[in-house]
Amino acid sequence: MHTSSIFLETLHHRRQRLAELIDFPAILWSGGSSSRNFPANVFPFRPSSHFLYFGGIPLQNAAIRLESGKLQLFIDDPNPSSTLWHGETPTREEIAANIGADDARPIAELEDYLENAATIPVQDAATSTEQSLLLHRWLLPQQPPQGIDLELAKAIVSLRLTHDAAALVELRKAVAVSVEAHKAGMVVTSTAKLEAEVRAAMEAVIIGYNMTTAYASIVTVHGEFLHNNHYYHSLEPGDLLLADVGAETETGWAADITRTWPVSGKFSSTQRDIYDIVLAAHDACFEKIAPGVEYGEIHLIAATVITEGLVDLGILQGKPEDLVKMDLHALFFPHGIGHLLGLDVHDMEDLGDLAGYEEGRKRSDRFGLSYLRLNRPLRAGMLVTIEPGFYQVPGILNDPKIRDQYEYLINWERLEQFADVRGIRIEDDVLVTESGSEVLTAALPNQANNIEDLLKLPK
Amino acid sequence: MHTSSIFLETLHHRRQRLAELIDFPAILWSGGSSSRNFPANVFPFRPSSHFLYFGGIPLQNAAIRLESGKLQLFIDDPNPSSTLWHGETPTREEIAANIGADDARPIAELEDYLENAATIPVQDAATSTEQSLLLHRWLLPQQPPQGIDLELAKAIVSLRLTHDAAALVELRKAVAVSVEAHKAGMVVTSTAKLEAEVRAAMEAVIIGYNMTTAYASIVTVHGEFLHNNHYYHSLEPGDLLLADVGAETETGWAADITRTWPVSGKFSSTQRDIYDIVLAAHDACFEKIAPGVEYGEIHLIAATVITEGLVDLGILQGKPEDLVKMDLHALFFPHGIGHLLGLDVHDMEDLGDLAGYEEGRKRSDRFGLSYLRLNRPLRAGMLVTIEPGFYQVPGILNDPKIRDQYEYLINWERLEQFADVRGIRIEDDVLVTESGSEVLTAALPNQANNIEDLLKLPK
């Protein structure tokens, strides 16, 4: 349990800042657990991130009411049978002291404090139904907030967009454990036979630190399928293994790291050619990161460097700047260069694009830009991922329309020589600082040579 | 993907048997994924167990309609963007062939096939709402089934109560991996500093075989709290570590194993005294297991052996059979001796006590019996757990009423000498056979000496 004065000061400061932005009360529910195959067999409980931001600790079936910088906690005392089965659990008063609450009441009393209150729907249906019933309006997790709920959401976005010192302490912890997990994955590769075994070595590091994965791990020799959550493929010597795995601390702060490495321990020359292009794009991006820079520009830098690289290799034909305008890069790099990172791996994505997109901006219709999750000028204290990639997605490259449309811009025969490069991604977590940026994930090598060195370490 | 003829024959046989029991159609939904902290960040998808029993494979957002032994599959073909992001996914027709469906249609056509259909609600709210809307009745996962839904539930219970050969193949796989996980947990204990590290070693085995945990693992030095899902305690030399960890195969079949071992590698004499009592109870139970035997009797055998042992140690005072009648054993062994095991770790607990309790029977009001999850005569093909335990639960033993009530039946001073025994449980998975029983988990030692030998193995 956190009781440090820094922790309490941080929570106090966050709610003071919220009070400067809204003049109505906010009630944030933590949510409850979701059942798996029968009611008592539940998924690991994860509180709402907005609750965690202001409440600080993972409480289940609780709510906090924030008004004028004051915090009221609503939670029931543990009942005797809960003590019997779950062990000694802190009382309401103890929890209230731990998070610096000004007042603490049973959850049933929340109904006396609802007037004019804004909220944000949580993900679990039982709680979002409860929210709807109490506040007399539909609060659905997939629905954009409206009215005072929208005002609250915007206020929270403006706070959570940049991270305070206490958040950065947690984020660095998540990064450190994720770095160790990736190293463990690399080291086990020489003896592993299945993707699942590499995943196991990586997640074991995370579990061993009493953390959880922040999202469903991707550990695959088929990195060309971007959301591939299967782990049954065998590892063959010519394969590249793409691992996108990140830890989340006990209070909910996430890391998000991707590395791609050769199963054999050595990149082939074609794999290294493409790897170095992706790395060049990555490096060009984070050299550019600084307050005031548009994140969309960073995306286009990556697109341009990748396109230039593919032109140099003879895979694309034409002038790189023209090719980028035609979204040629997006055939091989169909996703955005990254996203916000914080309490959620795609931070505040429960609010749609409210956090990711500057007010008044909308997603582009262009294939190469529509998947961009972040489109704002950068500010000091923002944490973003930089994750360029190269993928040969069969659904894209085997599409007759695309092959026809780009018949003369892609040298298809040359591309075939790179058949052993199905998917590469390099993803780091980068903090925007006053003077530029800091790569929080710098302890994990991303150069091909250094990765090959790690792969040689004995298990 | 399963396409073996044995698999298809099994599915065919299961639906033929269902057709012998009900004369109306049954529609079983697989369910969808549940969101964690934002809509796209989901918990690992787990289909409904009833769907898995008849459908065989984990399909998401699908339904099967069973009538007169025929299987209709309702699922949408993967859309192009799903292929883009998730990789090649089988078409409806391919899936239909894989599970031996007689007919396959888009999910939207399900509404033409609803008449007189019974169902069982799934756990995720989006799907159970969909079930309610389509069938025009409230279908809530926590609510007991009624009408034809109840008839369907009873028919499914009568099938799933005993396991066919294909189920046993999967159950044995889950057991084998769980056994390996427990051995890995024992071996890592000598170097681990935290409960979390032992959990990590155990779950890594499960993840490495591309399986999942069947339930939230318990790995704790505070086994006296029965549902303790915290892993942050450090491991101290005098501690006993209780690990209740089981794997689940890709098609959903579960194992459930508990072992308790000394962190130091050696049981203290007090720990071994109690351990041997729990093991004696365990052995007495499974010697008794045979078709026709009442599971409730097995529970009372455990209660009696534990009570006798505690009398022999001087902790309890009185005649064991009298003490059992007074529920004295339940102060130290407050849960039931076990439960059904199959596709759910508490098999079919989504149906309340419909599976666990023989028709017409209800839970006892007695403290020592109310937590009994299974109360039926055993039948060949049933898989049950046998899991006696001994716990010094502070919430029970420090309760002034209890201390007063049992002042002369418990030798409290003698009990204090066993302070280093906070929680012990030994849990095995036992198949009822025609001739008696088979311990599926027999490959994992449960004798104190053998466990001490495993703990000596180098990591």
PDB file of C-alpha atoms in Angstrom, chain B residues 90 110-111 141 152 161 192 235 252 292 294 304 325 365 372 376 445:
ATOM      1  CA  PRO B  90     -10.491 -19.791 -41.970  1.00  0.00           C
ATOM      2  CA  LEU B 110     -29.665 -16.866 -36.815  1.00  0.00           C
ATOM      3  CA  GLU B 111     -32.834 -14.867 -36.269  1.00  0.00           C
ATOM      4  CA  PRO B 141     -25.457 -15.287 -16.510  1.00  0.00           C
ATOM      5  CA  LEU B 152     -31.504 -27.945 -21.819  1.00  0.00           C
ATOM      6  CA  LEU B 161     -21.027 -35.025 -15.807  1.00  0.00           C
ATOM      7  CA  ALA B 192      13.110 -17.244  -5.475  1.00  0.00           C
ATOM      8  CA  LEU B 235       9.509 -16.125   0.922  1.00  0.00           C
ATOM      9  CA  GLY B 252     -10.793 -25.347 -22.854  1.00  0.00           C
ATOM     10  CA  GLY B 292     -22.089 -45.390  -6.517  1.00  0.00           C
ATOM     11  CA  GLU B 294     -21.719 -40.572  -2.343  1.00  0.00           C
ATOM     12  CA  THR B 304     -12.993 -37.591  10.141  1.00  0.00           C
ATOM     13  CA  LYS B 325     -20.785 -33.859  14.109  1.00  0.00           C
ATOM     14  CA  ASP B 365     -26.834 -24.971   6.485  1.00  0.00           C
ATOM     15  CA  LEU B 372     -19.464 -28.553  -0.445  1.00  0.00           C
ATOM     16  CA  ARG B 376     -24.019 -36.721  -5.799  1.00  0.00           C
ATOM     17  CA  PRO B 445       4.481 -36.514  -5.811  1.00  0.00           C
TER      18      PRO B 445
END
